[in-house]
C-alpha cells in the first residue's frame, strides 16, 4: 500500500535531518552531505531559467507578480524563481525541509515558506498566483494525491497564468515478479521501517499522460506543451507540462 501523507511527511522530515540536499537532488557523489551549496543552488537557477524561457515563449502574457513553488524542499527552485517574480511562496509537507529553506533564503520577505500537510491547497485563494511551479515532487505521492494537487494548481492559478510541473508518466522497467525471498523480505522490512522509521525512503509514483491531461482539462486548464524530462532517472518516463488557466 502507498504511503499516506502523514507517512510521506515523516520520511521527508527524516531526509531533511540526515542529508537534505542529496534527498532533494540525488546525484552521483553527492550522498552524505557532499553537495556544495553554491553548486546545488546553481542547478535550481539553471532549471528555472530554462523553464521561464519556455513559459515566455508559449505564454508571453502570463503575469510576473506571484509564483508558488509546490514541494519546495530547501528552496532550490523557490529562490531561483525570485529572480523572475516579485514574490514567491514555497510550500512543503516537511517542516524540517522548510527550516533549511528559511535558513538559506537570500531574498528576505520577497520569499515566504509555508507548511502544508494537507491533500489540498485550500490555504490559497482562487487565482492567487501567476505561476504555479512544481518539479520532482508530484512523483513522490500516490496518484490519488497528485490528481487532487493538479486540480488545485489550476484553481489557484490566475486566469491567463501558467502552471508548470513535472510528473512521471510510467515506469520503463517491468516490476519484478519474484515472490521469495526478496519480495517477502522487502515487505517485512517496509512494515518494520514504517513503524520505526529506521531509514527514510521516497516512493515513486506515476500518472499517465492521458490522465494528467484529463485532470487539467476538467479543472479548467489547457495543456500548452509537454516535454520529456530526465528528472526521475532512467527507470521512469517523466514529463514536464506547461498548462494555461483559461
Ligand atoms: C525531491 S524534493 C524536491 C524539492 C524541490 N522541488 C527541488 O526540486 O529542489 C521533494 C520535496 O517534496 C516535498 N513533498 C513531498 N510530498 C509533498 C506534498 N504532498 N506536499 C508538499 N510537499 C511535498 C518533500 O518534503 C520534498 O521537500
Short mmCIF file of N, CA and C in Angstrom, two decimals, residues 15-176:
data_model
loop_
_atom_site.label_atom_id
_atom_site.label_comp_id
_atom_site.label_asym_id
_atom_site.label_seq_id
_atom_site.Cartn_x
_atom_site.Cartn_y
_atom_site.Cartn_z
N UNK A 15 14.70 12.67 6.02
CA UNK A 15 15.66 13.02 4.97
C UNK A 15 16.27 14.40 5.28
N UNK A 16 15.42 15.33 5.66
CA UNK A 16 15.88 16.70 5.91
C UNK A 16 16.87 16.75 7.07
N UNK A 17 16.73 15.85 8.01
CA UNK A 17 17.64 15.85 9.15
C UNK A 17 18.96 15.14 8.80
N UNK A 18 18.88 14.16 7.88
CA UNK A 18 20.08 13.34 7.59
C UNK A 18 20.93 13.90 6.45
N UNK A 19 20.29 14.17 5.31
CA UNK A 19 21.06 14.51 4.10
C UNK A 19 20.16 15.32 3.16
N UNK A 20 19.80 16.55 3.58
CA UNK A 20 18.72 17.27 2.88
C UNK A 20 19.00 17.57 1.41
N UNK A 21 20.20 18.01 1.08
CA UNK A 21 20.44 18.43 -0.31
C UNK A 21 20.46 17.22 -1.25
N UNK A 22 21.02 16.13 -0.77
CA UNK A 22 21.04 14.92 -1.60
C UNK A 22 19.63 14.36 -1.77
N UNK A 23 18.82 14.42 -0.71
CA UNK A 23 17.43 13.92 -0.82
C UNK A 23 16.65 14.76 -1.83
N UNK A 24 16.93 16.05 -1.87
CA UNK A 24 16.25 16.92 -2.82
C UNK A 24 16.73 16.66 -4.24
N UNK A 25 18.02 16.54 -4.40
CA UNK A 25 18.59 16.34 -5.74
C UNK A 25 19.62 15.22 -5.68
N UNK A 26 19.14 14.03 -6.00
CA UNK A 26 20.01 12.85 -5.96
C UNK A 26 20.98 12.94 -7.14
N UNK A 27 22.27 12.87 -6.86
CA UNK A 27 23.28 12.93 -7.92
C UNK A 27 24.49 12.12 -7.48
N UNK A 28 25.19 11.50 -8.44
CA UNK A 28 26.34 10.68 -8.07
C UNK A 28 27.38 11.50 -7.32
N UNK A 29 27.90 10.90 -6.26
CA UNK A 29 28.97 11.54 -5.49
C UNK A 29 28.50 12.59 -4.50
N UNK A 30 27.17 12.81 -4.41
CA UNK A 30 26.70 13.89 -3.53
C UNK A 30 26.05 13.36 -2.24
N UNK A 31 25.94 12.03 -2.15
CA UNK A 31 25.32 11.47 -0.95
C UNK A 31 26.23 11.68 0.26
N UNK A 32 25.63 11.84 1.45
CA UNK A 32 26.44 12.03 2.65
C UNK A 32 26.84 13.49 2.81
N UNK A 33 25.92 14.39 2.50
CA UNK A 33 26.13 15.84 2.66
C UNK A 33 27.33 16.34 1.87
N UNK A 34 27.45 15.87 0.63
CA UNK A 34 28.61 16.26 -0.20
C UNK A 34 28.28 17.32 -1.24
N UNK A 35 27.02 17.79 -1.29
CA UNK A 35 26.71 18.90 -2.22
C UNK A 35 27.39 20.18 -1.72
N UNK A 36 28.03 20.92 -2.61
CA UNK A 36 28.48 22.27 -2.26
C UNK A 36 27.28 23.19 -2.47
N UNK A 37 27.01 24.06 -1.51
CA UNK A 37 25.79 24.88 -1.55
C UNK A 37 25.63 25.66 -2.85
N UNK A 38 26.70 26.34 -3.28
CA UNK A 38 26.60 27.17 -4.49
C UNK A 38 26.26 26.33 -5.71
N UNK A 39 26.93 25.20 -5.80
CA UNK A 39 26.70 24.31 -6.94
C UNK A 39 25.26 23.79 -6.92
N UNK A 40 24.79 23.45 -5.73
CA UNK A 40 23.43 22.93 -5.57
C UNK A 40 22.40 23.99 -6.00
N UNK A 41 22.54 25.21 -5.49
CA UNK A 41 21.54 26.24 -5.84
C UNK A 41 21.66 26.68 -7.30
N UNK A 42 22.85 26.56 -7.87
CA UNK A 42 23.01 26.90 -9.30
C UNK A 42 22.19 25.96 -10.18
N UNK A 43 22.05 24.70 -9.77
CA UNK A 43 21.24 23.76 -10.57
C UNK A 43 19.79 24.27 -10.64
N UNK A 44 19.33 24.81 -9.52
CA UNK A 44 17.95 25.33 -9.47
C UNK A 44 17.78 26.53 -10.38
N UNK A 45 18.78 27.43 -10.36
CA UNK A 45 18.68 28.62 -11.22
C UNK A 45 18.66 28.21 -12.69
N UNK A 46 19.49 27.25 -13.07
CA UNK A 46 19.51 26.79 -14.47
C UNK A 46 18.16 26.21 -14.87
N UNK A 47 17.59 25.38 -14.00
CA UNK A 47 16.30 24.75 -14.33
C UNK A 47 15.19 25.78 -14.43
N UNK A 48 15.19 26.73 -13.50
CA UNK A 48 14.13 27.74 -13.51
C UNK A 48 14.29 28.67 -14.72
N UNK A 49 15.52 29.07 -15.03
CA UNK A 49 15.72 29.97 -16.18
C UNK A 49 15.25 29.29 -17.47
N UNK A 50 15.55 27.99 -17.60
CA UNK A 50 15.10 27.26 -18.81
C UNK A 50 13.57 27.18 -18.84
N UNK A 51 12.98 26.91 -17.69
CA UNK A 51 11.50 26.82 -17.62
C UNK A 51 10.88 28.17 -17.97
N UNK A 52 11.47 29.24 -17.46
CA UNK A 52 10.91 30.58 -17.72
C UNK A 52 11.00 30.94 -19.20
N UNK A 53 12.06 30.45 -19.86
CA UNK A 53 12.19 30.71 -21.30
C UNK A 53 11.04 30.01 -22.04
N UNK A 54 10.74 28.79 -21.64
CA UNK A 54 9.62 28.05 -22.27
C UNK A 54 8.30 28.77 -21.99
N UNK A 55 8.11 29.18 -20.76
CA UNK A 55 6.85 29.84 -20.39
C UNK A 55 6.68 31.14 -21.17
N UNK A 56 7.77 31.90 -21.28
CA UNK A 56 7.70 33.18 -22.01
C UNK A 56 7.38 32.96 -23.48
N UNK A 57 7.95 31.88 -24.05
CA UNK A 57 7.70 31.60 -25.46
C UNK A 57 6.22 31.27 -25.69
N UNK A 58 5.68 30.41 -24.84
CA UNK A 58 4.31 29.94 -25.07
C UNK A 58 3.24 30.88 -24.50
N UNK A 59 3.57 31.49 -23.37
CA UNK A 59 2.57 32.34 -22.70
C UNK A 59 3.17 33.71 -22.37
N UNK A 60 3.45 34.51 -23.40
CA UNK A 60 4.13 35.78 -23.15
C UNK A 60 3.32 36.73 -22.27
N UNK A 61 2.00 36.52 -22.21
CA UNK A 61 1.18 37.45 -21.43
C UNK A 61 1.04 37.07 -19.96
N UNK A 62 1.59 35.92 -19.55
CA UNK A 62 1.43 35.48 -18.14
C UNK A 62 2.10 36.50 -17.21
N UNK A 63 1.47 36.76 -16.06
CA UNK A 63 1.95 37.80 -15.13
C UNK A 63 3.24 37.42 -14.43
N UNK A 64 3.85 38.38 -13.78
CA UNK A 64 5.16 38.20 -13.12
C UNK A 64 5.12 38.60 -11.65
N UNK A 65 3.91 38.66 -11.08
CA UNK A 65 3.87 39.14 -9.70
C UNK A 65 4.10 38.01 -8.68
N UNK A 66 3.23 36.99 -8.70
CA UNK A 66 3.32 35.99 -7.64
C UNK A 66 3.50 34.58 -8.19
N UNK A 67 4.43 33.84 -7.61
CA UNK A 67 4.64 32.45 -8.02
C UNK A 67 4.57 31.54 -6.79
N UNK A 68 4.14 30.32 -7.03
CA UNK A 68 4.11 29.29 -5.98
C UNK A 68 5.03 28.14 -6.38
N UNK A 69 5.88 27.71 -5.45
CA UNK A 69 6.73 26.54 -5.68
C UNK A 69 6.22 25.43 -4.78
N UNK A 70 5.56 24.44 -5.40
CA UNK A 70 4.94 23.36 -4.61
C UNK A 70 5.95 22.23 -4.40
N UNK A 71 6.16 21.85 -3.12
CA UNK A 71 7.17 20.84 -2.79
C UNK A 71 8.54 21.49 -2.88
N UNK A 72 8.71 22.59 -2.14
CA UNK A 72 9.88 23.46 -2.35
C UNK A 72 11.16 22.91 -1.74
N UNK A 73 11.05 21.93 -0.82
CA UNK A 73 12.26 21.39 -0.19
C UNK A 73 13.04 22.49 0.50
N UNK A 74 14.33 22.59 0.21
CA UNK A 74 15.19 23.58 0.87
C UNK A 74 15.19 24.92 0.12
N UNK A 75 14.31 25.05 -0.88
CA UNK A 75 14.17 26.33 -1.59
C UNK A 75 15.06 26.46 -2.82
N UNK A 76 15.52 25.33 -3.34
CA UNK A 76 16.42 25.34 -4.52
C UNK A 76 15.79 26.09 -5.69
N UNK A 77 14.51 25.82 -5.96
CA UNK A 77 13.82 26.46 -7.09
C UNK A 77 13.11 27.75 -6.65
N UNK A 78 12.69 27.78 -5.39
CA UNK A 78 11.97 28.95 -4.87
C UNK A 78 12.82 30.21 -5.00
N UNK A 79 14.07 30.08 -4.56
CA UNK A 79 14.95 31.25 -4.62
C UNK A 79 15.24 31.66 -6.06
N UNK A 80 15.38 30.65 -6.93
CA UNK A 80 15.63 30.95 -8.35
C UNK A 80 14.43 31.68 -8.95
N UNK A 81 13.23 31.30 -8.54
CA UNK A 81 12.02 31.96 -9.07
C UNK A 81 11.95 33.42 -8.64
N UNK A 82 12.59 33.73 -7.51
CA UNK A 82 12.58 35.11 -7.02
C UNK A 82 13.33 36.06 -7.96
N UNK A 83 14.12 35.52 -8.88
CA UNK A 83 14.76 36.38 -9.89
C UNK A 83 13.80 36.71 -11.02
N UNK A 84 12.63 36.09 -11.02
CA UNK A 84 11.68 36.31 -12.12
C UNK A 84 10.34 36.88 -11.63
N UNK A 85 10.07 36.80 -10.32
CA UNK A 85 8.76 37.22 -9.79
C UNK A 85 8.94 38.16 -8.60
N UNK A 86 7.93 39.02 -8.39
CA UNK A 86 8.00 39.95 -7.25
C UNK A 86 7.98 39.20 -5.93
N UNK A 87 7.14 38.16 -5.88
CA UNK A 87 7.01 37.40 -4.63
C UNK A 87 6.84 35.91 -4.93
N UNK A 88 7.52 35.09 -4.14
CA UNK A 88 7.42 33.63 -4.34
C UNK A 88 7.09 32.97 -3.00
N UNK A 89 6.11 32.06 -3.04
CA UNK A 89 5.77 31.26 -1.86
C UNK A 89 6.21 29.82 -2.12
N UNK A 90 6.95 29.27 -1.18
CA UNK A 90 7.31 27.86 -1.25
C UNK A 90 6.47 27.10 -0.26
N UNK A 91 5.88 25.98 -0.68
CA UNK A 91 5.13 25.15 0.29
C UNK A 91 5.74 23.76 0.31
N UNK A 92 5.71 23.16 1.47
CA UNK A 92 6.25 21.81 1.60
C UNK A 92 5.53 21.09 2.73
N UNK A 93 5.57 19.75 2.63
CA UNK A 93 4.92 18.91 3.65
C UNK A 93 5.84 18.72 4.86
N UNK A 94 7.13 19.01 4.68
CA UNK A 94 8.12 18.72 5.73
C UNK A 94 8.56 20.01 6.43
N UNK A 95 8.31 20.08 7.73
CA UNK A 95 8.72 21.27 8.48
C UNK A 95 10.26 21.35 8.56
N UNK A 96 10.90 20.18 8.56
CA UNK A 96 12.37 20.19 8.64
C UNK A 96 13.00 20.69 7.35
N UNK A 97 12.40 20.35 6.20
CA UNK A 97 12.89 20.91 4.93
C UNK A 97 12.69 22.44 4.95
N UNK A 98 11.51 22.85 5.43
CA UNK A 98 11.21 24.29 5.44
C UNK A 98 12.18 25.07 6.34
N UNK A 99 12.63 24.44 7.42
CA UNK A 99 13.60 25.12 8.30
C UNK A 99 14.89 25.40 7.53
N UNK A 100 15.33 24.43 6.71
CA UNK A 100 16.52 24.66 5.87
C UNK A 100 16.23 25.79 4.86
N UNK A 101 15.04 25.71 4.25
CA UNK A 101 14.70 26.69 3.21
C UNK A 101 14.76 28.11 3.78
N UNK A 102 14.23 28.29 4.97
CA UNK A 102 14.22 29.64 5.58
C UNK A 102 15.64 30.08 5.89
N UNK A 103 16.45 29.17 6.32
CA UNK A 103 17.84 29.50 6.66
C UNK A 103 18.64 29.90 5.41
N UNK A 104 18.35 29.26 4.29
CA UNK A 104 19.12 29.53 3.06
C UNK A 104 18.59 30.74 2.28
N UNK A 105 17.41 31.23 2.65
CA UNK A 105 16.77 32.28 1.83
C UNK A 105 17.60 33.56 1.77
N UNK A 106 17.84 34.02 0.53
CA UNK A 106 18.63 35.26 0.35
C UNK A 106 17.78 36.39 -0.17
N UNK A 107 16.47 36.23 -0.16
CA UNK A 107 15.60 37.24 -0.78
C UNK A 107 14.67 37.93 0.22
N UNK A 108 14.96 37.80 1.51
CA UNK A 108 14.17 38.49 2.52
C UNK A 108 12.69 38.14 2.39
N UNK A 109 11.84 39.19 2.58
CA UNK A 109 10.40 38.88 2.59
C UNK A 109 9.76 38.82 1.20
N UNK A 110 10.59 38.84 0.15
CA UNK A 110 10.01 38.57 -1.19
C UNK A 110 9.76 37.07 -1.38
N UNK A 111 10.29 36.29 -0.43
CA UNK A 111 10.06 34.84 -0.46
C UNK A 111 9.50 34.43 0.89
N UNK A 112 8.44 33.62 0.88
CA UNK A 112 7.99 33.06 2.15
C UNK A 112 7.76 31.56 1.99
N UNK A 113 7.86 30.86 3.13
CA UNK A 113 7.74 29.40 3.10
C UNK A 113 6.61 28.98 4.03
N UNK A 114 5.75 28.11 3.53
CA UNK A 114 4.59 27.70 4.32
C UNK A 114 4.48 26.17 4.38
N UNK A 115 4.07 25.72 5.55
CA UNK A 115 3.90 24.28 5.74
C UNK A 115 2.49 23.87 5.31
N UNK A 116 2.41 22.88 4.44
CA UNK A 116 1.08 22.40 4.01
C UNK A 116 1.05 20.87 4.03
N UNK A 117 0.56 20.31 5.15
CA UNK A 117 0.49 18.85 5.23
C UNK A 117 -0.79 18.28 4.62
N UNK A 118 -1.64 19.14 4.06
CA UNK A 118 -2.96 18.71 3.59
C UNK A 118 -2.90 18.15 2.17
N UNK A 119 -3.99 17.49 1.78
CA UNK A 119 -4.06 16.93 0.41
C UNK A 119 -4.67 17.94 -0.55
N UNK A 120 -4.75 19.21 -0.13
CA UNK A 120 -5.29 20.28 -0.97
C UNK A 120 -4.53 21.57 -0.67
N UNK A 121 -4.87 22.63 -1.42
CA UNK A 121 -4.17 23.91 -1.22
C UNK A 121 -5.18 24.98 -0.81
N UNK A 122 -6.12 24.56 0.03
CA UNK A 122 -7.21 25.44 0.46
C UNK A 122 -6.74 26.72 1.13
N UNK A 123 -5.50 26.77 1.59
CA UNK A 123 -4.98 27.99 2.22
C UNK A 123 -4.81 29.12 1.21
N UNK A 124 -4.84 28.81 -0.10
CA UNK A 124 -4.65 29.83 -1.13
C UNK A 124 -5.96 30.09 -1.87
N UNK A 125 -6.19 31.38 -2.17
CA UNK A 125 -7.42 31.78 -2.88
C UNK A 125 -7.39 31.36 -4.34
N UNK A 126 -8.55 31.29 -4.93
CA UNK A 126 -8.64 31.05 -6.38
C UNK A 126 -7.84 32.14 -7.10
N UNK A 127 -7.09 31.78 -8.11
CA UNK A 127 -6.39 32.76 -8.95
C UNK A 127 -5.30 33.54 -8.24
N UNK A 128 -4.76 33.01 -7.13
CA UNK A 128 -3.79 33.79 -6.33
C UNK A 128 -2.41 33.93 -7.00
N UNK A 129 -2.07 33.03 -7.93
CA UNK A 129 -0.69 33.03 -8.47
C UNK A 129 -0.64 33.16 -9.99
N UNK A 130 0.36 33.89 -10.46
CA UNK A 130 0.58 33.99 -11.92
C UNK A 130 1.27 32.72 -12.44
N UNK A 131 2.05 32.09 -11.56
CA UNK A 131 2.71 30.83 -11.93
C UNK A 131 2.62 29.85 -10.77
N UNK A 132 2.20 28.63 -11.07
CA UNK A 132 2.31 27.53 -10.11
C UNK A 132 3.35 26.57 -10.68
N UNK A 133 4.35 26.26 -9.87
CA UNK A 133 5.55 25.57 -10.35
C UNK A 133 5.81 24.35 -9.46
N UNK A 134 6.17 23.22 -10.05
CA UNK A 134 6.49 22.06 -9.21
C UNK A 134 7.34 21.05 -9.97
N UNK A 135 8.54 20.82 -9.49
CA UNK A 135 9.42 19.81 -10.10
C UNK A 135 9.81 18.76 -9.07
N UNK A 136 9.96 17.54 -9.54
CA UNK A 136 10.35 16.35 -8.77
C UNK A 136 9.69 16.25 -7.38
N UNK A 137 8.40 16.51 -7.35
CA UNK A 137 7.63 16.39 -6.11
C UNK A 137 6.40 15.49 -6.30
N UNK A 138 5.59 15.78 -7.32
CA UNK A 138 4.35 15.01 -7.51
C UNK A 138 4.64 13.52 -7.70
N UNK A 139 5.83 13.22 -8.21
CA UNK A 139 6.19 11.82 -8.44
C UNK A 139 6.33 11.04 -7.13
N UNK A 140 6.40 11.74 -6.01
CA UNK A 140 6.59 11.06 -4.73
C UNK A 140 5.30 10.86 -3.95
N UNK A 141 4.16 11.21 -4.53
CA UNK A 141 2.90 10.96 -3.82
C UNK A 141 1.99 10.10 -4.70
N UNK A 142 1.15 9.31 -4.05
CA UNK A 142 0.25 8.39 -4.76
C UNK A 142 -0.69 9.19 -5.68
N UNK A 143 -1.14 8.57 -6.78
CA UNK A 143 -1.99 9.27 -7.74
C UNK A 143 -3.23 9.93 -7.14
N UNK A 144 -3.80 9.31 -6.10
CA UNK A 144 -5.00 9.94 -5.50
C UNK A 144 -4.65 11.36 -5.02
N UNK A 145 -3.40 11.57 -4.58
CA UNK A 145 -2.99 12.90 -4.13
C UNK A 145 -2.57 13.79 -5.31
N UNK A 146 -1.77 13.22 -6.22
CA UNK A 146 -1.26 14.08 -7.30
C UNK A 146 -2.42 14.61 -8.16
N UNK A 147 -3.46 13.78 -8.37
CA UNK A 147 -4.62 14.27 -9.15
C UNK A 147 -5.24 15.48 -8.47
N UNK A 148 -5.41 15.36 -7.15
CA UNK A 148 -6.05 16.45 -6.40
C UNK A 148 -5.19 17.71 -6.43
N UNK A 149 -3.87 17.54 -6.25
CA UNK A 149 -2.98 18.71 -6.27
C UNK A 149 -3.02 19.39 -7.64
N UNK A 150 -3.06 18.58 -8.70
CA UNK A 150 -3.08 19.19 -10.05
C UNK A 150 -4.34 20.05 -10.23
N UNK A 151 -5.46 19.53 -9.76
CA UNK A 151 -6.71 20.31 -9.87
C UNK A 151 -6.59 21.60 -9.05
N UNK A 152 -5.95 21.49 -7.90
CA UNK A 152 -5.73 22.66 -7.05
C UNK A 152 -4.80 23.68 -7.73
N UNK A 153 -3.77 23.18 -8.44
CA UNK A 153 -2.85 24.08 -9.16
C UNK A 153 -3.66 24.96 -10.12
N UNK A 154 -4.60 24.33 -10.82
CA UNK A 154 -5.39 25.11 -11.79
C UNK A 154 -6.27 26.12 -11.07
N UNK A 155 -6.85 25.71 -9.95
CA UNK A 155 -7.75 26.61 -9.22
C UNK A 155 -7.03 27.86 -8.72
N UNK A 156 -5.80 27.68 -8.20
CA UNK A 156 -5.11 28.82 -7.59
C UNK A 156 -4.32 29.63 -8.61
N UNK A 157 -4.33 29.19 -9.87
CA UNK A 157 -3.63 29.94 -10.93
C UNK A 157 -4.55 31.04 -11.47
N UNK A 158 -4.01 32.21 -11.68
CA UNK A 158 -4.81 33.35 -12.19
C UNK A 158 -5.21 33.09 -13.65
N UNK A 159 -6.36 33.58 -14.08
CA UNK A 159 -6.72 33.43 -15.49
C UNK A 159 -5.59 33.97 -16.38
N UNK A 160 -5.21 33.18 -17.39
CA UNK A 160 -4.10 33.58 -18.26
C UNK A 160 -2.74 33.21 -17.70
N UNK A 161 -2.71 32.71 -16.46
CA UNK A 161 -1.44 32.36 -15.81
C UNK A 161 -0.95 30.98 -16.25
N UNK A 162 0.21 30.59 -15.70
CA UNK A 162 0.87 29.36 -16.13
C UNK A 162 1.00 28.37 -14.98
N UNK A 163 0.86 27.09 -15.32
CA UNK A 163 1.12 26.02 -14.37
C UNK A 163 2.17 25.12 -15.02
N UNK A 164 3.33 25.04 -14.39
CA UNK A 164 4.46 24.31 -14.98
C UNK A 164 4.85 23.22 -14.00
N UNK A 165 4.74 21.97 -14.40
CA UNK A 165 5.00 20.89 -13.45
C UNK A 165 5.58 19.66 -14.13
N UNK A 166 6.28 18.86 -13.32
CA UNK A 166 6.86 17.59 -13.79
C UNK A 166 6.20 16.46 -13.01
N UNK A 167 5.95 15.35 -13.72
CA UNK A 167 5.48 14.14 -13.04
C UNK A 167 5.85 12.93 -13.91
N UNK A 168 6.12 11.81 -13.25
CA UNK A 168 6.46 10.61 -14.01
C UNK A 168 5.20 10.05 -14.66
N UNK A 169 5.36 9.57 -15.89
CA UNK A 169 4.20 9.08 -16.64
C UNK A 169 4.07 7.56 -16.53
N UNK A 170 5.21 6.87 -16.44
CA UNK A 170 5.17 5.40 -16.30
C UNK A 170 6.57 4.89 -15.99
N UNK A 171 6.59 3.68 -15.40
CA UNK A 171 7.88 3.02 -15.18
C UNK A 171 8.33 2.42 -16.50
N UNK A 172 9.63 2.50 -16.79
CA UNK A 172 10.11 1.97 -18.07
C UNK A 172 10.55 0.51 -17.94
N UNK A 173 10.71 0.03 -16.69
CA UNK A 173 11.07 -1.38 -16.49
C UNK A 173 9.93 -2.09 -15.78
N UNK A 174 9.60 -3.32 -16.21
CA UNK A 174 8.52 -4.04 -15.53
C UNK A 174 8.91 -4.36 -14.08
N UNK A 175 7.89 -4.36 -13.20
CA UNK A 175 8.15 -4.68 -11.79
C UNK A 175 8.58 -6.14 -11.70
N UNK A 176 9.51 -6.44 -10.76
CA UNK A 176 9.95 -7.84 -10.60
C UNK A 176 8.84 -8.69 -10.03
#
